Amino acid sequence: MHPDVTREVTIETTGLSRSYETYKKPEGLLKSIEGFWKRETIQKVAVHPTTLTVYRGQIVGLVGSNGAGKTTLLKLLSGLIYPSAGTTKVLGYDPHERRPEFLRRVSILLGQKAQLWWDLAPADSYELLAKIYEIDSAVARSRVRELADLLACTEQLHVQLRRLSLGERMKMEIIGALLHRPEVLFLDEPTIGLDIIAQTKIREFLGEYVKVERPTVILTSHYMDDISLLADRLMLISHGKIVYDGTVEAFTAKSELRQTLSLKLVHPPMQDVTLRHDFKISAGTRSVRFEMPAQWIADVLGELMALSPVYDIKIEEVEFEDVIRSFMEQDARLRAAGHSPTA
Amino acid sequence: MLGCARLAILQQLEYRFNLIADTVIQPVIVGLVELTLWAAFFHSTGNQTLNGFSREYYLSYAVWAAFVSRISTSWMYESMMIEDIENGTVNSILVRPISFYEYYLGQFFGYKVFTTLLSLGAPVAVCLFADLPLVISRLPLTLGLVFFYLLLVHTMSVAIASLGFFFSRIHHITVAKNITLWMLTGELFPLDLAPEPFRSILIALPFSSAVYRPVGYLTGRLELNTITEGFLSISLGLLVATVVATALWNAGRRRYSGTGA
Ligand SMILES: Nc1ncnc2c1ncn2[C@@H]1O[C@H](COP(=O)(O)OP(=O)(O)OP(=O)(O)O)[C@@H](O)[C@H]1O
Ligand SMILES: [Mg+2]
C-alpha cells in the first residue's frame, strides 16, 4: 500500500450486483418459430452481490479469468450500466445517474473498444473532448502534447484514428482518457493485444503517471506484470465474486510457496515410474519438470537421484503469474466439486 | 453543442460521396421527377389552374418540396444513432459529461445548417431563371419553421434509436417511418388538395411543417398564419415525442449491457 494513502473513501459498494438477460436460442426451425412468440429468458449473473471499499490513491489490480466479471464491475462503477441490485457511491455519486459533475471527475478506458472518433485524427478528437469536458483549448493542447511526449506518439496525433496500429491507437485512447485529469480511473485491459515493447512503454507511463497525479485506479489485465508492477492492492474475481482482496505480497505469501524442479536423467527409465506425491515419469523420458510445494523438493530429488544420476538441475521460484494460475485452477476445481470459494 | 456541430462537418467532409448524394443528387432527382409529374398533369388535363393556383405555383412547389424535404428528413443521423446503440459505440458518449440527445442534436443541426447553406442557391436560381413564384423575403421564417420541426424529427429519432436497446436490426423502422412521413408531409402534393376530412387532419398534424407549410408559405400559396400554426402544432408534437423518447430511453438504459467491451 502506498505510504501516503489517506483513508478517504473513494469507491464504496454494498451488495452491488448485475445480471444480464439473455434468451435461449432454440435449435431447429420449428422451435425457432415458437421462440418468435415466447422467448425463454435466462438471467446470467455477471457480478454477485459485492461489497467493497477503495480508498483515495489506491491502485487496485482486478484479476480474473475470461468472463469472471471484471469488465462488468468497471462498467457498473463508471455508470455505463445500471446495477440489478445494491448501492454504489463513487466520489459520493451514484454512477448510473450520470451526473455531469461525476462524469467530469472519472474516466474509463475499455481496451477492447475504441472510444475516440474513428474518422477523426486524435488531435481533433481531443479538441472535441476538451469542449465536452469544458477544458480551455490551450490548456488541453498543452496537456495532449505533454502526454504524447511521454508516450512517444506525437507524430501520430494528426493521423486519422482508423489508420493507426493497435498500439498507437491504444496510446491515443489513453491520452483521451487522461485529458481531463480524472480523479478516478478505470482501466480495462489497457495493454491488450500489444507487443512487449508497447506493453512496457504503457506500463512505465502509467506507473509514472499515478506517481505524479495520484488518481484512484482500478486496473484489469491478463498480463500479470501490469498488476505486479502497478497495483498496490490485488482483487481476484471468479465467477462474479471477489475471492481474494489484499496486497500482492500477502497473496504470494498466503498461497503455498511453490517451486519448479527441472533436471535431466543420465539413464532414462526403462518403464513408467511413479514417484512419491504421484509424480509420474514415462518410459524413456530424459527431461523432467515438476511444480510442487517447496518442502517436497528434497524428497522428490532424492528419489530421482536413486533412479539415475542427474544433471542440469534447476530449482526456480514460481512467478506471480503461476501463483495466480494455480489459484484459479484450484478455485475452479473447488467450484466444480460444489464448494464455495475461499475468501 | 457547437463542438458537436463541428464534428459533424469534419466527419461529413470525410464521407464526401455521401455529402454530395445528400445535397445534390437526391434533391435534383426528386425535384425532376416531381416537376415532370406536375408538368404532365397540367399538359394532359389541359387545366390552367388547380384549386385556384396556376401551373407555375405547382412547379415552384415541386422544386422547393424536393429541397425542403431533404432538410426535414433524417436518414443518416437516425441510422447512426441506431447503430451506435446496437454496437455499443454509445459507450463513449455515456461515460462522458454530455447527453446522447445533445450530442446528436449538435451534429444533426450542424450538418443540416451546413448542407442547407451549401445547396440553397440551387432552388433559388431555378425559380429566378424559370420565373416561378417565390417570395424571397419569406425565406428566413420558412427555414426557421423547418429547423424548429427538426427538433421534433430528432426527438422521434432518439425514440426510435432507443428501441435499439431492446431489439436488434431496427433499421427498417426508419424506412417505414420515413415512407409514412413522406405521405404526411406534403412532399408529394400540397396537402390542401386532399379531400376532407383528410385535408384538415393532415394539415393539423405537425408533419405538415416538414414541407407543406414552409413551401406553401415561401411560394405564396399560404400566408403567415400557417407558420404560426405550424410552430404551435410542432410544439404539441414535441411534447408527446419527448415523453415517449424519455420513457424509451430510460427503460433502455436500465437494461443496457454496455455491448461490445
Ligand atoms: N451483454 C451481455 N449479455 C449477456 N451476457 C453478458 C454480456 N456481457 C457479459 N456477459 C456475461 O457476463 C459475464 C462477465 O462478463 P465480463 O465481460 O464482465 O467478463 P470479464 O471478466 O471482463 O472477461 P474478459 O477477461 O474476457 O474480458 C460473462 O459470463 C459474460 O458471458
Ligand atoms: Mg473484460
mmCIF file with all atom_site columns, C-alpha atoms in Angstrom, chain B residues 46-157:
data_model
loop_
_atom_site.group_PDB
_atom_site.id
_atom_site.type_symbol
_atom_site.label_atom_id
_atom_site.label_alt_id
_atom_site.label_comp_id
_atom_site.label_asym_id
_atom_site.label_entity_id
_atom_site.label_seq_id
_atom_site.pdbx_PDB_ins_code
_atom_site.Cartn_x
_atom_site.Cartn_y
_atom_site.Cartn_z
_atom_site.occupancy
_atom_site.B_iso_or_equiv
_atom_site.pdbx_formal_charge
_atom_site.auth_seq_id
_atom_site.auth_comp_id
_atom_site.auth_asym_id
_atom_site.auth_atom_id
_atom_site.pdbx_PDB_model_num
ATOM 1   C CA . GLY B 1 46  ? -55.470 20.966 -70.225 1.00 0.00 ? 46  GLY B CA 1
ATOM 2   C CA . ASN B 1 47  ? -56.298 22.789 -66.974 1.00 0.00 ? 47  ASN B CA 1
ATOM 3   C CA . GLN B 1 48  ? -54.987 26.298 -66.452 1.00 0.00 ? 48  GLN B CA 1
ATOM 4   C CA . THR B 1 49  ? -55.323 26.184 -62.679 1.00 0.00 ? 49  THR B CA 1
ATOM 5   C CA . LEU B 1 50  ? -55.825 23.650 -59.925 1.00 0.00 ? 50  LEU B CA 1
ATOM 6   C CA . ASN B 1 51  ? -57.556 24.728 -56.740 1.00 0.00 ? 51  ASN B CA 1
ATOM 7   C CA . GLY B 1 52  ? -57.089 28.342 -57.807 1.00 0.00 ? 52  GLY B CA 1
ATOM 8   C CA . PHE B 1 53  ? -53.341 28.167 -58.424 1.00 0.00 ? 53  PHE B CA 1
ATOM 9   C CA . SER B 1 54  ? -51.588 28.165 -61.766 1.00 0.00 ? 54  SER B CA 1
ATOM 10  C CA . ARG B 1 55  ? -49.163 25.652 -63.157 1.00 0.00 ? 55  ARG B CA 1
ATOM 11  C CA . GLU B 1 56  ? -46.215 27.840 -62.098 1.00 0.00 ? 56  GLU B CA 1
ATOM 12  C CA . TYR B 1 57  ? -47.239 27.622 -58.443 1.00 0.00 ? 57  TYR B CA 1
ATOM 13  C CA . TYR B 1 58  ? -47.114 23.850 -58.622 1.00 0.00 ? 58  TYR B CA 1
ATOM 14  C CA . LEU B 1 59  ? -43.783 23.778 -60.385 1.00 0.00 ? 59  LEU B CA 1
ATOM 15  C CA . SER B 1 60  ? -42.273 26.078 -57.772 1.00 0.00 ? 60  SER B CA 1
ATOM 16  C CA . TYR B 1 61  ? -43.857 23.908 -55.069 1.00 0.00 ? 61  TYR B CA 1
ATOM 17  C CA . ALA B 1 62  ? -42.211 20.840 -56.604 1.00 0.00 ? 62  ALA B CA 1
ATOM 18  C CA . VAL B 1 63  ? -38.777 22.478 -56.711 1.00 0.00 ? 63  VAL B CA 1
ATOM 19  C CA . TRP B 1 64  ? -38.947 23.648 -53.114 1.00 0.00 ? 64  TRP B CA 1
ATOM 20  C CA . ALA B 1 65  ? -40.591 20.482 -51.806 1.00 0.00 ? 65  ALA B CA 1
ATOM 21  C CA . ALA B 1 66  ? -37.618 18.483 -53.079 1.00 0.00 ? 66  ALA B CA 1
ATOM 22  C CA . PHE B 1 67  ? -35.217 20.878 -51.406 1.00 0.00 ? 67  PHE B CA 1
ATOM 23  C CA . VAL B 1 68  ? -37.039 21.321 -48.102 1.00 0.00 ? 68  VAL B CA 1
ATOM 24  C CA . SER B 1 69  ? -37.952 17.665 -47.634 1.00 0.00 ? 69  SER B CA 1
ATOM 25  C CA . ARG B 1 70  ? -34.277 16.834 -47.974 1.00 0.00 ? 70  ARG B CA 1
ATOM 26  C CA . ILE B 1 71  ? -33.642 19.101 -44.993 1.00 0.00 ? 71  ILE B CA 1
ATOM 27  C CA . SER B 1 72  ? -36.535 17.884 -42.909 1.00 0.00 ? 72  SER B CA 1
ATOM 28  C CA . THR B 1 73  ? -35.936 14.146 -43.268 1.00 0.00 ? 73  THR B CA 1
ATOM 29  C CA . SER B 1 74  ? -33.413 12.304 -41.163 1.00 0.00 ? 74  SER B CA 1
ATOM 30  C CA . TRP B 1 75  ? -31.934 9.153  -42.596 1.00 0.00 ? 75  TRP B CA 1
ATOM 31  C CA . MET B 1 76  ? -28.294 9.331  -41.786 1.00 0.00 ? 76  MET B CA 1
ATOM 32  C CA . TYR B 1 77  ? -28.245 10.546 -38.211 1.00 0.00 ? 77  TYR B CA 1
ATOM 33  C CA . GLU B 1 78  ? -31.065 8.255  -37.196 1.00 0.00 ? 78  GLU B CA 1
ATOM 34  C CA . SER B 1 79  ? -29.175 5.274  -38.646 1.00 0.00 ? 79  SER B CA 1
ATOM 35  C CA . MET B 1 80  ? -26.011 6.398  -36.908 1.00 0.00 ? 80  MET B CA 1
ATOM 36  C CA . MET B 1 81  ? -27.807 6.609  -33.567 1.00 0.00 ? 81  MET B CA 1
ATOM 37  C CA . ILE B 1 82  ? -29.353 3.169  -34.036 1.00 0.00 ? 82  ILE B CA 1
ATOM 38  C CA . GLU B 1 83  ? -26.007 1.690  -34.988 1.00 0.00 ? 83  GLU B CA 1
ATOM 39  C CA . ASP B 1 84  ? -24.236 3.316  -32.053 1.00 0.00 ? 84  ASP B CA 1
ATOM 40  C CA . ILE B 1 85  ? -26.716 1.794  -29.640 1.00 0.00 ? 85  ILE B CA 1
ATOM 41  C CA . GLU B 1 86  ? -26.729 -1.605 -31.313 1.00 0.00 ? 86  GLU B CA 1
ATOM 42  C CA . ASN B 1 87  ? -22.958 -1.973 -31.453 1.00 0.00 ? 87  ASN B CA 1
ATOM 43  C CA . GLY B 1 88  ? -22.039 -0.208 -28.233 1.00 0.00 ? 88  GLY B CA 1
ATOM 44  C CA . THR B 1 89  ? -20.320 2.856  -29.689 1.00 0.00 ? 89  THR B CA 1
ATOM 45  C CA . VAL B 1 90  ? -22.742 4.756  -27.480 1.00 0.00 ? 90  VAL B CA 1
ATOM 46  C CA . ASN B 1 91  ? -20.473 3.759  -24.571 1.00 0.00 ? 91  ASN B CA 1
ATOM 47  C CA . SER B 1 92  ? -18.079 6.557  -25.370 1.00 0.00 ? 92  SER B CA 1
ATOM 48  C CA . ILE B 1 93  ? -20.910 9.082  -25.040 1.00 0.00 ? 93  ILE B CA 1
ATOM 49  C CA . LEU B 1 94  ? -22.415 7.534  -21.920 1.00 0.00 ? 94  LEU B CA 1
ATOM 50  C CA . VAL B 1 95  ? -19.197 7.781  -19.919 1.00 0.00 ? 95  VAL B CA 1
ATOM 51  C CA . ARG B 1 96  ? -18.717 11.437 -20.776 1.00 0.00 ? 96  ARG B CA 1
ATOM 52  C CA . PRO B 1 97  ? -20.469 14.513 -19.446 1.00 0.00 ? 97  PRO B CA 1
ATOM 53  C CA . ILE B 1 98  ? -22.730 15.041 -22.420 1.00 0.00 ? 98  ILE B CA 1
ATOM 54  C CA . SER B 1 99  ? -26.185 13.719 -23.145 1.00 0.00 ? 99  SER B CA 1
ATOM 55  C CA . PHE B 1 100 ? -26.865 11.479 -26.100 1.00 0.00 ? 100 PHE B CA 1
ATOM 56  C CA . TYR B 1 101 ? -29.671 13.825 -27.126 1.00 0.00 ? 101 TYR B CA 1
ATOM 57  C CA . GLU B 1 102 ? -27.465 16.908 -27.140 1.00 0.00 ? 102 GLU B CA 1
ATOM 58  C CA . TYR B 1 103 ? -24.514 15.163 -28.704 1.00 0.00 ? 103 TYR B CA 1
ATOM 59  C CA . TYR B 1 104 ? -26.532 14.093 -31.709 1.00 0.00 ? 104 TYR B CA 1
ATOM 60  C CA . LEU B 1 105 ? -28.656 17.217 -31.857 1.00 0.00 ? 105 LEU B CA 1
ATOM 61  C CA . GLY B 1 106 ? -25.467 19.276 -32.187 1.00 0.00 ? 106 GLY B CA 1
ATOM 62  C CA . GLN B 1 107 ? -24.272 17.115 -35.047 1.00 0.00 ? 107 GLN B CA 1
ATOM 63  C CA . PHE B 1 108 ? -27.660 16.900 -36.715 1.00 0.00 ? 108 PHE B CA 1
ATOM 64  C CA . PHE B 1 109 ? -28.143 20.670 -36.705 1.00 0.00 ? 109 PHE B CA 1
ATOM 65  C CA . GLY B 1 110 ? -24.546 21.298 -37.696 1.00 0.00 ? 110 GLY B CA 1
ATOM 66  C CA . TYR B 1 111 ? -24.977 19.005 -40.652 1.00 0.00 ? 111 TYR B CA 1
ATOM 67  C CA . LYS B 1 112 ? -28.344 20.445 -41.672 1.00 0.00 ? 112 LYS B CA 1
ATOM 68  C CA . VAL B 1 113 ? -27.195 24.069 -41.465 1.00 0.00 ? 113 VAL B CA 1
ATOM 69  C CA . PHE B 1 114 ? -24.060 23.239 -43.397 1.00 0.00 ? 114 PHE B CA 1
ATOM 70  C CA . THR B 1 115 ? -25.828 21.381 -46.212 1.00 0.00 ? 115 THR B CA 1
ATOM 71  C CA . THR B 1 116 ? -28.668 23.894 -46.368 1.00 0.00 ? 116 THR B CA 1
ATOM 72  C CA . LEU B 1 117 ? -26.264 26.774 -46.884 1.00 0.00 ? 117 LEU B CA 1
ATOM 73  C CA . LEU B 1 118 ? -24.349 24.691 -49.380 1.00 0.00 ? 118 LEU B CA 1
ATOM 74  C CA . SER B 1 119 ? -27.355 23.959 -51.573 1.00 0.00 ? 119 SER B CA 1
ATOM 75  C CA . LEU B 1 120 ? -29.779 26.835 -51.000 1.00 0.00 ? 120 LEU B CA 1
ATOM 76  C CA . GLY B 1 121 ? -28.605 28.637 -54.119 1.00 0.00 ? 121 GLY B CA 1
ATOM 77  C CA . ALA B 1 122 ? -29.912 25.910 -56.434 1.00 0.00 ? 122 ALA B CA 1
ATOM 78  C CA . PRO B 1 123 ? -33.707 26.183 -55.919 1.00 0.00 ? 123 PRO B CA 1
ATOM 79  C CA . VAL B 1 124 ? -33.481 29.989 -55.751 1.00 0.00 ? 124 VAL B CA 1
ATOM 80  C CA . ALA B 1 125 ? -31.655 30.017 -59.072 1.00 0.00 ? 125 ALA B CA 1
ATOM 81  C CA . VAL B 1 126 ? -34.197 27.663 -60.658 1.00 0.00 ? 126 VAL B CA 1
ATOM 82  C CA . CYS B 1 127 ? -37.099 29.885 -59.581 1.00 0.00 ? 127 CYS B CA 1
ATOM 83  C CA . LEU B 1 128 ? -35.432 33.087 -60.788 1.00 0.00 ? 128 LEU B CA 1
ATOM 84  C CA . PHE B 1 129 ? -34.367 31.514 -64.058 1.00 0.00 ? 129 PHE B CA 1
ATOM 85  C CA . ALA B 1 130 ? -37.714 29.890 -64.842 1.00 0.00 ? 130 ALA B CA 1
ATOM 86  C CA . ASP B 1 131 ? -39.665 32.827 -63.410 1.00 0.00 ? 131 ASP B CA 1
ATOM 87  C CA . LEU B 1 132 ? -41.555 30.700 -60.875 1.00 0.00 ? 132 LEU B CA 1
ATOM 88  C CA . PRO B 1 133 ? -43.367 32.220 -57.890 1.00 0.00 ? 133 PRO B CA 1
ATOM 89  C CA . LEU B 1 134 ? -41.080 32.770 -54.894 1.00 0.00 ? 134 LEU B CA 1
ATOM 90  C CA . VAL B 1 135 ? -41.312 35.337 -52.087 1.00 0.00 ? 135 VAL B CA 1
ATOM 91  C CA . ILE B 1 136 ? -37.676 35.543 -51.166 1.00 0.00 ? 136 ILE B CA 1
ATOM 92  C CA . SER B 1 137 ? -38.278 37.761 -48.107 1.00 0.00 ? 137 SER B CA 1
ATOM 93  C CA . ARG B 1 138 ? -40.153 34.822 -46.587 1.00 0.00 ? 138 ARG B CA 1
ATOM 94  C CA . LEU B 1 139 ? -37.107 32.592 -46.703 1.00 0.00 ? 139 LEU B CA 1
ATOM 95  C CA . PRO B 1 140 ? -35.849 33.233 -43.113 1.00 0.00 ? 140 PRO B CA 1
ATOM 96  C CA . LEU B 1 141 ? -39.192 32.414 -41.490 1.00 0.00 ? 141 LEU B CA 1
ATOM 97  C CA . THR B 1 142 ? -39.603 29.392 -43.764 1.00 0.00 ? 142 THR B CA 1
ATOM 98  C CA . LEU B 1 143 ? -36.254 27.973 -42.735 1.00 0.00 ? 143 LEU B CA 1
ATOM 99  C CA . GLY B 1 144 ? -36.998 28.907 -39.112 1.00 0.00 ? 144 GLY B CA 1
ATOM 100 C CA . LEU B 1 145 ? -40.081 26.669 -39.171 1.00 0.00 ? 145 LEU B CA 1
ATOM 101 C CA . VAL B 1 146 ? -38.216 23.832 -40.876 1.00 0.00 ? 146 VAL B CA 1
ATOM 102 C CA . PHE B 1 147 ? -35.423 23.927 -38.321 1.00 0.00 ? 147 PHE B CA 1
ATOM 103 C CA . PHE B 1 148 ? -37.883 24.031 -35.455 1.00 0.00 ? 148 PHE B CA 1
ATOM 104 C CA . TYR B 1 149 ? -39.508 20.971 -36.993 1.00 0.00 ? 149 TYR B CA 1
ATOM 105 C CA . LEU B 1 150 ? -36.085 19.298 -36.931 1.00 0.00 ? 150 LEU B CA 1
ATOM 106 C CA . LEU B 1 151 ? -36.282 19.285 -33.140 1.00 0.00 ? 151 LEU B CA 1
ATOM 107 C CA . LEU B 1 152 ? -39.315 17.037 -33.477 1.00 0.00 ? 152 LEU B CA 1
ATOM 108 C CA . VAL B 1 153 ? -37.546 14.896 -36.076 1.00 0.00 ? 153 VAL B CA 1
ATOM 109 C CA . HIS B 1 154 ? -34.567 14.493 -33.774 1.00 0.00 ? 154 HIS B CA 1
ATOM 110 C CA . THR B 1 155 ? -36.697 13.613 -30.775 1.00 0.00 ? 155 THR B CA 1
ATOM 111 C CA . MET B 1 156 ? -38.522 10.957 -32.791 1.00 0.00 ? 156 MET B CA 1
ATOM 112 C CA . SER B 1 157 ? -35.156 9.617  -33.927 1.00 0.00 ? 157 SER B CA 1
#
